Every structure is written in structure tokens, then in C-alpha cells.
Coordinates of C-alpha atoms and ligand atoms in Angstrom, one line a residue:
X1 CA 0.0 0.0 0.0
X2 CA 2.8 2.4 0.8
X3 CA 4.3 1.8 -2.6
X4 CA 1.0 2.5 -4.2
X5 CA 0.5 5.7 -2.2
X6 CA 3.9 6.9 -3.3
X7 CA 3.1 6.3 -6.9
X8 CA -0.2 8.1 -6.5
X9 CA 1.6 11.0 -5.0
X10 CA 3.4 11.3 -8.3
X11 CA 0.0 11.8 -9.8
X12 CA 0.1 8.4 -11.5
X13 CA -2.8 6.0 -11.0
X14 CA -1.9 2.5 -9.9
X15 CA -3.8 -0.6 -8.8
X16 CA -2.7 -3.3 -6.3
X17 CA -3.4 -6.8 -7.3
X18 CA -2.5 -10.1 -5.5
X19 CA 0.5 -11.9 -6.8
X20 CA -1.5 -14.9 -7.9
X21 CA -4.3 -12.9 -9.6
X22 CA -2.4 -10.7 -12.0
X23 CA -5.0 -9.9 -14.7
X24 CA -4.3 -10.0 -18.4
X25 CA -2.5 -6.8 -19.1
X26 CA -4.2 -4.3 -21.5
X27 CA -2.9 -1.3 -23.3
X28 CA -3.6 1.0 -20.3
X29 CA -0.9 -0.6 -18.1
X30 CA 2.5 1.0 -18.5
X31 CA 4.5 -1.0 -16.0
X32 CA 4.6 -3.5 -13.1
X33 CA 6.0 -3.3 -9.6
X34 CA 6.6 -6.4 -7.7
X35 CA 6.3 -5.5 -4.0
X36 CA 8.1 -6.8 -0.9
X37 CA 6.9 -9.6 1.3
X38 CA 8.0 -11.0 4.6
X39 CA 8.4 -14.4 2.9
X40 CA 11.6 -16.1 1.7
X41 CA 11.7 -17.1 -2.0
X42 CA 13.3 -20.4 -0.9
X43 CA 10.4 -21.3 1.4
X44 CA 8.0 -24.0 0.0
X45 CA 4.9 -21.7 0.3
X46 CA 6.6 -18.6 -1.0
X47 CA 4.4 -16.3 -3.1
X48 CA 5.3 -16.9 -6.8
X49 CA 4.0 -14.1 -9.0
X50 CA 2.4 -15.3 -12.2
X51 CA 3.4 -12.9 -14.9
X52 CA 2.3 -15.1 -17.8
X53 CA -0.2 -12.4 -19.0
X54 CA 2.4 -9.6 -18.8
X55 CA 3.9 -8.5 -22.2
X56 CA 7.7 -9.0 -22.3
X57 CA 8.4 -5.4 -23.2
X58 CA 6.6 -3.9 -20.2
X59 CA 8.9 -2.4 -17.6
X60 CA 9.1 -4.2 -14.3
X61 CA 10.6 -3.1 -11.0
X62 CA 11.0 -5.6 -8.2
X63 CA 11.3 -4.2 -4.7
X64 CA 12.9 -6.3 -1.9
X65 CA 11.2 -9.7 -2.1
X66 CA 10.2 -8.7 -5.7
X67 CA 13.9 -8.2 -6.5
X68 CA 14.9 -11.5 -4.8
X69 CA 12.2 -13.3 -6.8
X70 CA 13.4 -11.7 -10.1
X71 CA 16.9 -13.0 -9.3
X72 CA 16.0 -16.4 -7.9
X73 CA 13.4 -17.3 -10.5
X74 CA 16.1 -17.0 -13.2
X75 CA 18.8 -19.0 -11.5
X76 CA 20.3 -16.4 -9.1
X77 CA 21.2 -17.5 -5.5
X78 CA 19.2 -16.1 -2.6
X79 CA 20.3 -17.0 0.9
X80 CA 19.1 -16.2 4.4
X81 CA 21.9 -13.8 5.3
X82 CA 23.8 -14.1 8.5
X83 CA 23.6 -10.4 8.7
X84 CA 20.0 -9.6 8.5
X85 CA 19.9 -6.0 7.4
X86 CA 17.4 -3.8 9.0
X87 CA 17.4 0.0 9.0
X88 CA 19.6 2.5 7.3
X89 CA 22.4 1.7 4.9
X90 CA 24.5 3.8 2.4
X91 CA 23.7 3.1 -1.2
X92 CA 26.6 3.6 -3.6
X93 CA 25.8 4.1 -7.3
X94 CA 27.8 1.8 -9.6
X95 CA 26.2 2.8 -12.9
X96 CA 25.4 6.5 -12.9
X97 CA 24.1 6.3 -16.4
X98 CA 21.3 3.9 -15.5
X99 CA 17.9 5.6 -16.0
X100 CA 16.5 4.2 -12.7
X101 CA 19.3 6.1 -10.8
X102 CA 18.9 9.4 -12.7
X103 CA 19.5 12.3 -10.2
X104 CA 20.7 10.0 -7.4
X105 CA 23.9 11.1 -5.8
X106 CA 27.0 8.8 -5.7
X107 CA 26.1 8.0 -2.1
X108 CA 22.7 8.3 -0.4
X109 CA 20.8 6.8 2.6
X110 CA 18.4 4.0 1.9
X111 CA 16.2 1.8 4.2
X112 CA 16.8 -1.9 4.2
X113 CA 14.6 -4.5 5.8
X114 CA 15.2 -8.0 4.7
X115 CA 16.3 -11.3 6.1
X116 CA 17.3 -12.9 2.7
X117 CA 19.9 -11.5 0.4
X118 CA 20.8 -12.0 -3.3
X119 CA 24.2 -13.7 -3.2
X120 CA 24.6 -14.1 -6.9
X121 CA 22.8 -12.8 -9.9
X122 CA 21.9 -14.8 -13.0
X123 CA 23.8 -14.3 -16.2
X124 CA 22.9 -11.0 -17.9
X125 CA 22.0 -9.2 -14.7
X126 CA 24.1 -6.0 -14.1
X127 CA 24.7 -4.5 -10.6
X128 CA 23.9 -0.8 -10.7
X129 CA 24.2 0.0 -7.0
X130 CA 25.5 -1.6 -3.8
X131 CA 25.6 -1.0 -0.1
X132 CA 28.4 -2.0 2.2
X133 CA 27.0 -5.4 3.1
X134 CA 24.8 -6.0 0.1
X135 CA 26.7 -6.1 -3.2
X136 CA 23.5 -6.7 -5.4
X137 CA 21.4 -3.9 -3.8
X138 CA 20.1 -2.8 -7.3
X139 CA 20.4 -4.5 -10.6
X140 CA 19.1 -4.3 -14.2
X141 CA 18.5 -7.2 -16.6
X142 CA 20.7 -6.1 -19.5
X143 CA 18.9 -5.4 -22.7
X144 CA 15.5 -5.3 -21.0
X145 CA 13.4 -2.9 -18.9
X146 CA 13.5 -5.0 -15.8
X147 CA 15.1 -3.7 -12.5
X148 CA 15.3 -5.0 -9.0
X149 CA 16.2 -3.1 -5.8
X150 CA 16.7 -4.7 -2.4
X151 CA 16.0 -1.5 -0.4
X152 CA 12.6 0.1 0.3
X153 CA 12.4 3.1 -2.0
X154 CA 8.8 3.7 -0.8
X155 CA 9.8 4.7 2.8
X156 CA 10.6 8.2 3.8
X157 CA 14.0 7.2 5.3
X158 CA 15.2 6.3 1.8
X159 CA 16.5 9.7 0.9
X160 CA 16.0 9.5 -2.9
X161 CA 13.4 6.7 -2.9
X162 CA 10.8 8.9 -4.4
X163 CA 13.1 10.0 -7.1
X164 CA 13.8 6.3 -8.0
X165 CA 10.1 5.6 -8.1
X166 CA 9.6 8.8 -10.2
X167 CA 12.4 7.6 -12.6
X168 CA 10.6 4.3 -13.0
X169 CA 7.0 5.4 -13.5
X170 CA 7.5 8.7 -15.2
X171 CA 10.6 8.2 -17.3
X172 CA 10.9 4.5 -17.8
X173 CA 7.2 3.6 -18.0
X174 CA 6.3 6.9 -19.6
X175 CA 3.3 7.7 -17.4
X176 CA 1.9 11.2 -17.8
X177 CA 1.5 12.1 -14.1
X178 CA -1.9 13.6 -14.7
X179 CA -3.9 11.7 -12.0
X180 CA -5.1 14.7 -9.9
X181 CA -8.2 15.3 -7.8
X182 CA -9.6 17.3 -10.7
X183 CA -9.0 14.6 -13.3
X184 CA -10.5 12.0 -10.8
X185 CA -13.6 14.1 -10.3
X186 CA -14.1 14.6 -14.0
X187 CA -13.8 10.9 -14.9
X188 CA -15.8 9.7 -11.8
X189 CA -18.6 12.1 -12.5
X190 CA -18.8 10.8 -16.1
X191 CA -18.7 7.2 -15.0
X192 CA -21.4 7.8 -12.3
X193 CA -23.7 9.3 -15.0
X194 CA -23.1 6.3 -17.3
X195 CA -23.6 3.8 -14.5
X196 CA -26.7 5.3 -12.8
X197 CA -28.5 7.0 -15.8
X198 CA -31.6 8.7 -14.6
X199 CA -32.3 6.4 -11.7
X200 CA -32.4 7.4 -8.0
X201 CA -29.6 6.8 -5.6
X202 CA -29.8 6.7 -1.8
X203 CA -26.8 7.4 0.5
X204 CA -26.3 7.3 4.3
X205 CA -24.4 10.3 5.5
X206 CA -22.5 10.0 8.8
X207 CA -20.9 13.4 9.2
X208 CA -17.5 11.8 8.3
X209 CA -15.3 12.6 5.4
X210 CA -15.9 9.5 3.3
X211 CA -19.7 9.6 3.1
X212 CA -19.6 13.4 2.7
X213 CA -17.2 13.3 -0.2
X214 CA -19.1 10.5 -1.8
X215 CA -22.3 12.6 -1.5
X216 CA -20.7 15.6 -3.1
X217 CA -19.3 13.6 -6.0
X218 CA -22.7 12.0 -6.6
X219 CA -24.4 15.4 -6.2
X220 CA -22.1 16.8 -8.9
X221 CA -22.9 13.9 -11.2
X222 CA -26.7 13.5 -10.7
X223 CA -27.9 16.4 -8.6
X224 CA -31.4 15.8 -7.2
X225 CA -31.5 12.1 -8.2
X226 CA -29.3 11.7 -5.0
X227 CA -31.2 11.2 -1.8
X228 CA -29.2 11.4 1.4
X229 CA -30.3 10.2 4.8
X230 CA -28.6 11.3 8.0
X231 CA -29.6 9.4 11.1
X232 CA -29.3 10.9 14.6
X233 CA -28.7 7.9 16.8
X234 CA -28.7 10.1 19.9
X235 CA -25.1 9.1 20.2
X236 CA -23.5 11.9 18.3
X237 CA -21.5 14.7 19.8
X238 CA -23.3 17.6 21.3
X239 CA -25.2 19.7 18.7
X240 CA -23.5 17.7 15.9
X241 CA -26.7 16.5 14.3
X242 CA -28.1 20.0 13.7
X243 CA -24.8 21.6 12.7
X244 CA -23.7 18.9 10.3
X245 CA -27.2 18.7 8.8
X246 CA -27.1 22.5 8.2
X247 CA -23.6 22.1 6.6
X248 CA -25.0 19.5 4.2
X249 CA -28.0 21.6 3.3
X250 CA -25.7 24.6 2.8
X251 CA -23.7 22.5 0.3
X252 CA -26.9 22.0 -1.7
X253 CA -27.4 18.3 -0.8
X254 CA -30.8 16.7 -0.9
X255 CA -30.6 15.4 2.7
X256 CA -33.2 14.2 5.2
X257 CA -32.3 14.2 8.9
X258 CA -34.0 11.4 10.9
X259 CA -34.1 11.8 14.7
X260 CA -34.0 8.3 16.0
X261 CA -32.2 8.9 19.3
X262 CA -35.0 7.6 21.5
X263 CA -35.1 4.3 19.7
X264 CA -31.4 3.6 20.0
X265 CA -31.3 4.6 23.6
X266 CA -34.3 2.4 24.4
X267 CA -32.7 -0.6 22.7
X268 CA -29.4 0.0 24.6
X269 CA -31.1 0.0 28.0
X270 CA -29.5 -2.6 30.3
X271 CA -26.9 -3.7 27.8
X272 CA -23.3 -3.5 29.0
X273 CA -21.3 -5.7 26.6
X274 CA -19.5 -3.6 24.0
X275 CA -19.9 -6.1 21.1
X276 CA -23.6 -6.4 22.0
X277 CA -23.9 -2.6 22.0
X278 CA -22.3 -2.4 18.6
X279 CA -24.6 -5.0 17.2
X280 CA -27.7 -3.2 18.5
X281 CA -26.6 0.1 17.2
X282 CA -25.7 -1.4 13.8
X283 CA -29.0 -3.2 13.6
X284 CA -31.0 -0.1 14.5
X285 CA -29.1 2.0 12.0
X286 CA -29.9 -0.4 9.2
X287 CA -33.6 -0.6 10.2
X288 CA -34.0 3.2 10.5
X289 CA -32.1 3.8 7.2
X290 CA -34.1 1.1 5.5
X291 CA -37.4 2.5 6.6
X292 CA -36.5 5.9 5.3
X293 CA -35.0 4.6 2.0
X294 CA -38.2 2.7 1.3
X295 CA -40.1 6.0 1.4
X296 CA -38.2 7.2 -1.6
X297 CA -40.1 6.0 -4.7
X298 CA -38.3 4.0 -7.3
X299 CA -34.9 4.1 -5.7
X300 CA -32.5 1.7 -7.5
X301 CA -29.0 2.4 -6.1
X302 CA -27.3 2.4 -2.8
X303 CA -24.2 4.5 -2.7
X304 CA -21.4 3.6 -0.2
X305 CA -18.3 5.5 0.9
X306 CA -16.1 2.4 0.5
X307 CA -12.4 3.5 0.0
X308 CA -9.4 1.7 -1.5
X309 CA -8.0 0.1 1.6
X310 CA -11.4 -1.6 2.2
X311 CA -11.3 -2.9 -1.3
X312 CA -7.8 -4.3 -1.0
X313 CA -8.5 -5.8 2.3
X314 CA -11.6 -7.6 1.1
X315 CA -9.8 -8.9 -2.0
X316 CA -6.5 -9.7 -0.3
X317 CA -4.7 -13.0 -0.4
X318 CA -6.3 -15.0 2.5
X319 CA -4.5 -14.6 5.8
X320 CA -5.5 -14.6 9.4
X321 CA -6.3 -11.4 11.0
X322 CA -8.0 -11.7 14.3
X323 CA -11.2 -9.7 15.0
X324 CA -10.2 -7.4 17.9
X325 CA -13.4 -5.4 17.7
X326 CA -16.3 -6.2 15.4
X327 CA -16.3 -2.7 14.0
X328 CA -15.9 -0.9 11.1
X329 CA -18.8 0.4 9.2
X330 CA -21.7 0.0 11.5
X331 CA -24.7 -1.0 9.6
X332 CA -23.8 -2.6 6.3
X333 CA -26.0 -3.2 3.4
X334 CA -29.7 -3.4 3.9
X335 CA -29.9 -6.9 2.3
X336 CA -33.6 -7.1 1.5
X337 CA -33.6 -3.8 -0.5
X338 CA -32.1 -5.4 -3.6
X339 CA -30.3 -2.2 -4.6
X340 CA -27.4 -1.9 -7.0
X341 CA -24.3 -0.6 -5.4
X342 CA -22.4 2.5 -6.5
X343 CA -19.0 3.3 -4.8
X344 CA -17.5 6.4 -6.2
X345 CA -14.5 6.4 -3.8
X346 CA -13.4 2.8 -4.2
X347 CA -10.2 3.8 -6.0
X348 CA -9.0 6.3 -3.4
X349 CA -6.8 6.3 -0.3
X350 CA -7.9 8.3 2.7
X351 CA -5.6 11.3 2.0
X352 CA -6.8 11.3 -1.6
X353 CA -10.4 11.4 -0.4
X354 CA -9.6 14.5 1.6
X355 CA -8.0 16.1 -1.5
X356 CA -10.9 15.3 -3.7
X357 CA -13.3 16.7 -0.9
X358 CA -11.3 19.9 -0.8
X359 CA -11.5 20.2 -4.6
X360 CA -15.3 19.6 -4.4
X361 CA -15.7 22.4 -1.9
X362 CA -16.4 20.3 1.2
X363 CA -16.6 22.7 4.2
X364 CA -13.5 22.6 6.5
X365 CA -15.5 21.6 9.5
X366 CA -16.2 18.2 7.9
X367 CA -13.0 18.0 5.8
X368 CA -10.7 18.2 8.8
X369 CA -12.9 16.3 11.2
X370 CA -11.3 13.6 13.4
X371 CA -12.4 10.0 12.8
X372 CA -15.5 9.1 14.9
X373 CA -16.6 5.6 15.5
X374 CA -19.9 4.5 13.9
X375 CA -21.4 3.5 17.2
X376 CA -20.5 7.0 18.5
X377 CA -20.7 7.8 22.1
X378 CA -22.4 4.4 22.6
X379 CA -18.9 2.9 23.0
X380 CA -17.5 5.9 24.9
X381 CA -20.0 5.6 27.7
X382 CA -18.5 2.5 29.1
X383 CA -20.9 -0.1 30.3
X384 CA -24.6 0.7 30.2
X385 CA -25.6 3.6 28.1
X386 CA -28.3 5.9 29.6
X387 CA -29.6 9.3 28.3
X388 CA -28.2 10.9 31.4
X389 CA -24.7 9.5 30.9
X390 CA -24.7 10.4 27.2
X391 CA -25.7 14.0 28.2
X392 CA -22.8 14.2 30.7
X393 CA -20.3 12.9 28.1
X394 CA -21.6 15.3 25.5
X395 CA -21.0 18.3 27.7
X396 CA -17.5 17.2 28.8
X397 CA -16.6 16.3 25.2
X398 CA -17.7 19.6 23.9
X399 CA -15.5 21.5 26.4
X400 CA -12.5 19.3 25.4
X401 CA -13.0 19.5 21.6
X402 CA -13.8 23.2 21.6
X403 CA -10.7 23.9 23.7
X404 CA -8.5 21.8 21.3
X405 CA -9.8 23.9 18.4
X406 CA -9.4 27.2 20.3
X407 CA -5.8 26.4 21.2
X408 CA -5.1 25.3 17.6
X409 CA -4.3 21.7 18.8
X410 CA -7.2 20.0 17.0
X411 CA -5.6 19.9 13.5
X412 CA -2.4 18.5 14.9
X413 CA -4.2 15.5 16.4
X414 CA -5.4 12.4 14.5
X415 CA -8.3 11.7 16.9
X416 CA -9.5 13.0 20.2
X417 CA -12.4 12.2 22.4
X418 CA -13.7 11.7 25.9
X419 CA -14.9 8.6 27.7
X420 CA -17.3 8.3 30.6
X421 CA -16.0 5.7 33.0
X422 CA -18.5 3.4 34.7
X423 CA -17.2 4.2 38.2
X424 CA -17.8 6.9 40.7
X425 CA -15.2 8.3 43.1
X426 CA -15.1 10.6 46.0
X427 CA -14.3 14.3 45.7
X428 CA -14.9 17.5 47.6
X429 CA -16.4 20.6 46.1
X430 CA -17.0 23.7 48.3
X431 CA -17.6 22.1 51.7
X432 CA -19.4 19.1 50.3
X433 CA -18.3 15.6 49.7
X434 CA -19.1 14.5 46.1
X435 CA -19.4 11.0 44.7
X436 CA -19.5 11.4 40.9
X437 CA -18.3 10.0 37.5
X438 CA -14.8 10.2 36.0
X439 CA -14.1 11.4 32.5
X440 CA -11.1 10.1 30.6
X441 CA -9.6 12.2 27.8
X442 CA -7.9 10.6 24.9
X443 CA -5.9 12.2 22.1
X444 CA -3.7 10.2 19.7
X445 CA -1.4 10.7 16.8
X446 CA -1.7 8.1 14.0
X447 CA -1.6 7.6 10.3
X448 CA -4.3 5.1 9.7
X449 CA -5.6 4.1 13.2
X450 CA -3.8 0.8 13.1
X451 CA -1.1 2.0 15.4
X452 CA -1.3 5.2 17.5
X453 CA 0.6 7.1 20.1
X454 CA -0.9 9.3 22.8
X455 CA -0.4 13.0 22.2
X456 CA 1.8 14.9 24.7
X457 CA -0.8 17.7 25.3
X458 CA 0.6 20.6 27.3
X459 CA 0.1 20.2 31.1
X460 CA -1.4 23.7 31.4
X461 CA -3.9 22.8 28.7
X462 CA -4.8 19.6 30.5
X463 CA -5.1 21.5 33.8
X464 CA -7.5 24.0 32.3
X465 CA -9.7 21.3 30.7
X466 CA -9.9 19.3 33.9
X467 CA -10.8 22.4 35.8
X468 CA -13.5 23.4 33.3
X469 CA -15.1 20.0 33.0
X470 CA -15.3 19.5 36.8
X471 CA -16.6 23.0 37.3
X472 CA -19.1 23.0 34.5
X473 CA -20.3 19.5 34.0
X474 CA -22.7 18.3 36.7
X475 CA -22.0 14.7 37.6
X476 CA -18.3 14.7 37.0
X477 CA -15.7 15.2 39.8
X478 CA -12.6 13.7 38.3
X479 CA -10.7 13.9 34.9
X480 CA -7.9 11.6 33.8
X481 CA -5.7 11.6 30.7
X482 CA -5.0 8.3 28.8
X483 CA -1.3 7.8 28.2
X484 CA -1.4 4.4 26.4
X485 CA -0.3 3.8 22.9
X486 CA -1.8 1.3 20.4
X487 CA -0.8 -1.4 20.7
X488 CA -1.1 -2.6 23.5
X489 CA -4.2 -0.5 24.1
X490 CA -6.7 0.5 21.4
X491 CA -7.9 4.0 20.6
X492 CA -11.4 3.4 21.9
X493 CA -11.8 2.0 25.4
X494 CA -14.5 -0.4 24.3
Ligands
LIG1 P1 -9.5 1.0 17.9 O1 -10.3 1.3 19.1 O2 -9.8 -0.4 17.3 O3 -10.0 2.0 16.8 O4 -8.1 1.3 18.1 C1 -9.4 2.3 15.5 C2 -10.2 3.3 14.8 O5 -11.5 2.8 14.5 C3 -12.5 3.5 15.1 N1 -13.5 2.6 15.6 C4 -14.7 2.3 15.0 N2 -15.2 2.8 13.9 N3 -17.1 1.4 14.2 C5 -16.5 2.3 13.5 O6 -17.0 2.8 12.4 C6 -16.7 0.9 15.4 O7 -17.3 0.1 16.0 C7 -15.4 1.4 15.8 N4 -14.6 1.1 16.8 C8 -13.5 1.8 16.7 C9 -11.9 4.3 16.2 O8 -12.6 5.4 16.6 C10 -10.5 4.6 15.6 O9 -10.6 5.7 14.7

């Protein structure tokens, strides 16, 4: 994925396909990159790319495992090296005239991460760069447009990695570099019109970036044929339903707000298990959405804000990945509606979704919004969710988030939120003993939510928030700050 993102940053479109499902290559494909892998080419179950459908003249770049495979599959020797090389190394250029190394200084820093190493190259392979411990760090198959590099050009620590990738995709493959938000919008609007024709589309808005950008794209393509539904589960942040609904209406979207808070809260009564809570919220969401969508006459399409990482994950080579929380994407497809699916963002990475949103004029309040879990405050009120607890959490959270924005900290944080703990503790206010709830504050830095670190918020800021919450929110007498990274903790507490 990182390689693909780097290529996209060069304004070149690329697709990720599993090694064993390489499609027949058509005229639009300008080159192939074979990615890295934790496997060893010599292992019995090593992934063996099948390039039978790839025309011989198409440029190929193997990176790390990809390079090892290129060498090994044609008779080169690949061994588990005694000196597993991890981390930085100095790359020395051996053939400055090689087009892959154009603009790369004689010596530069690269990032290595491999257990195996290519000890000998097959006949006709030419070394074009080496490091101190890896002689065959980069090679070209003479007389063809096939290269291999053992280092990771895609990571930032490889000083000229991006230049190497640019040399490959722009110069060697001859890609135009014209994949931009504007070109994406233009081609997607055209394809939505072709796909949907004059039929009606329904879309669930969540207030998040993905569904909002999907809505704006569809709106540009088909205008009033798009019907949006925004469900208030009663578990949104304070005032969020009204303010986000107003933003959507201000952007000209045909959106219906549905206040279903009472139903969600009634169904959550007495439930304490987080997974159970998620299931109830998910089910209620589908039912409320379904009932609203059925009121739209002759609706034929369901739009979804699926993005590229979701597509890759669902088509990936089978592999075990344990369910830690049964999240993402509360709801899912209302199965009995028999709607056709339109997914205008399925080619985009998250950062590209933001850029497209910006180009479409998405308001900054939604564009820069932190991720927010589908079950909302339902999983931030730990244990049983009651209207009173939700109200307490909403008040405390508003103080926290508003202060982050006021102090210009909000945009430097990946995700922040407050949690209402299911315990009471003793305090003293005025001359009175209190026995009230505790609020935990969380703020994390992250790239994709898979790993995260807690943000070192200034002590003075934390002191001020703690003071404000305890003074202003009835029912809270203690505030704590979560100082755990993920792993071993998760971002949400439930
Ligand atoms: P965790 O808590 O697993 O969260 O570290 C990673 C990211 O996912 C969000 N999250 C959810 N999103 N439904 C969602 O749509 C869920 O049930 C859910 N649980 C966690 C979380 O807010 C963070 O951004």
C-alpha cells in the first residue's frame, strides 16, 4: 500500500493486485512493480507471481522480495543472510548512467529490511548500486526494462526513494503524471452518470469525510437524483446533528435528517457488553435507514463510501487477522432492499479522499474532522448507556474538543475524544463531599488508526480542561488523561 501511495503522490494511477491474480494486461498498463513480502523465496509456500499475461516489453521493478524473486526465478542465488539487514544503509551508485538512478547522488541513505539477500545474480544481470553489506542492492537485466532493488524506495527514510520511483513510473514507464483530484472528479462524474443513468440513488451520511465526499461527487454527477439520509442515533457529539445537517444543506445536498435517538437509547437499555452494544446500534441503524430509504419512490441504487484500503483488504490473499473489535462500518448493506451498489471512492486512499473533498468544496469543519466511530458515544459511555450519561459525556466532550480547536491543537491530532467511565469516586467541592463519575480524555497521533501514540498535550492545557469540566459538568468530579499507545491499548476504550 505504501508503494501504491507513493506512486499516486506522483499523480500516477496504480492498482494493487494479489501476486496470484495478475489480470491479463491491456494497453492502459504502463509498468509493473513487484512488492516486498515477509516471505523467503526459498520457502515452500513462498508467493510466486504469475506474470504469464504480462507482455515481455513492459517495464518491471522488483522491490525487496520482488527483486529477490526476479533473481531467484532465473537462477540467481538467494540465501538467508547471517547479517539480516534492518534499517539505514548507504547506497553507492555503480552505474550513474542507469535511467533508474537518474539524479541519485553517488552515495545516499536507503532503508533496508530483509532477512534474505541475493548472493549471486543470474547471467545478464548487471549490478547498478551496492551497499556496504549488500553487493547486489540494485540491478538491471541487461537489454530489457527489468530492474530490482533490495531496499525500500517507498519509505521516507530512503532519501532519494521517491526519485527512484519517479524515474521508474514517469521516465521508464512513460506515465503522464496527470492523475489529480480534478481529473479524478471529472472521470468519476462521467462514469457515475453512465452507471446510474436517470435512476435514483440513496446514501447514508454520517458526518464523516468519506460519506460526505461520496455525496458531493454524486451530487455533482446526478444532482437531485441523489437522496441522502442522515440518522441521529442520539449518540453523536453535542449539537452535531443540527450543525452537520445544516452544513450538508448549505452545500446543496438533498438530505433528510432522521431523529431516532430515543429508539437507539431504548434498545441499549440494560446492555453492558461492547460487542452487543455495537450489534444493537448497527441493527437499529440499518432498520432506520431502510425504513427511510423505502419511502423514496423508485430508488434503485445504494451509494457507499467504500475506500481503496477496504477494497484491497476484502480482495486480499487469504490470511489470518483476528477480530479485535467487530467494527468498522456499522450497519452494512440493507440486504432485502435489492439495490445496486455505487461506490465512487473505491479507488482512493484516505488522503486522496480529503484532497478530492477539498476540490469539491467540502466545508473545512467536515473535511478536517477527526475519525469518529460508527457507534458513536455508545462505545464511549463504558458499560450501560443511559440518556443521562450520554448528556454528561456530550457536555464534557464539547469542552474538550472546543478547547482543542481554540488552542489550535485539534488539527495536529489524529483523533481525540472523551470517555465516561462506569465508576464513581469521592471528591470535595465547596464544603461538600461528592461522589461522581470520572471522564477520561484521549488524544492520539496516527496515520491510519492501526497504530497510534498518545499526544503529549501541554500540562497547562490539561489542567485547564480538567478544571473546566469539573466546574461546568454536573455529575463529574474527576478527569484523567489516557497515556497508552496502540498497541497494546486500542484507541477506543470499548
Ligand atoms: P480502535 O479502538 O480499534 O479504533 O483502536 C481504531 C479506529 O476505529 C474507530 N472505531 C470504530 N469505527 N465502528 C467504526 O466505524 C466501530 O465500531 C469502531 N470502533 C473503533 C476508532 O474510533 C478509531 O478511529
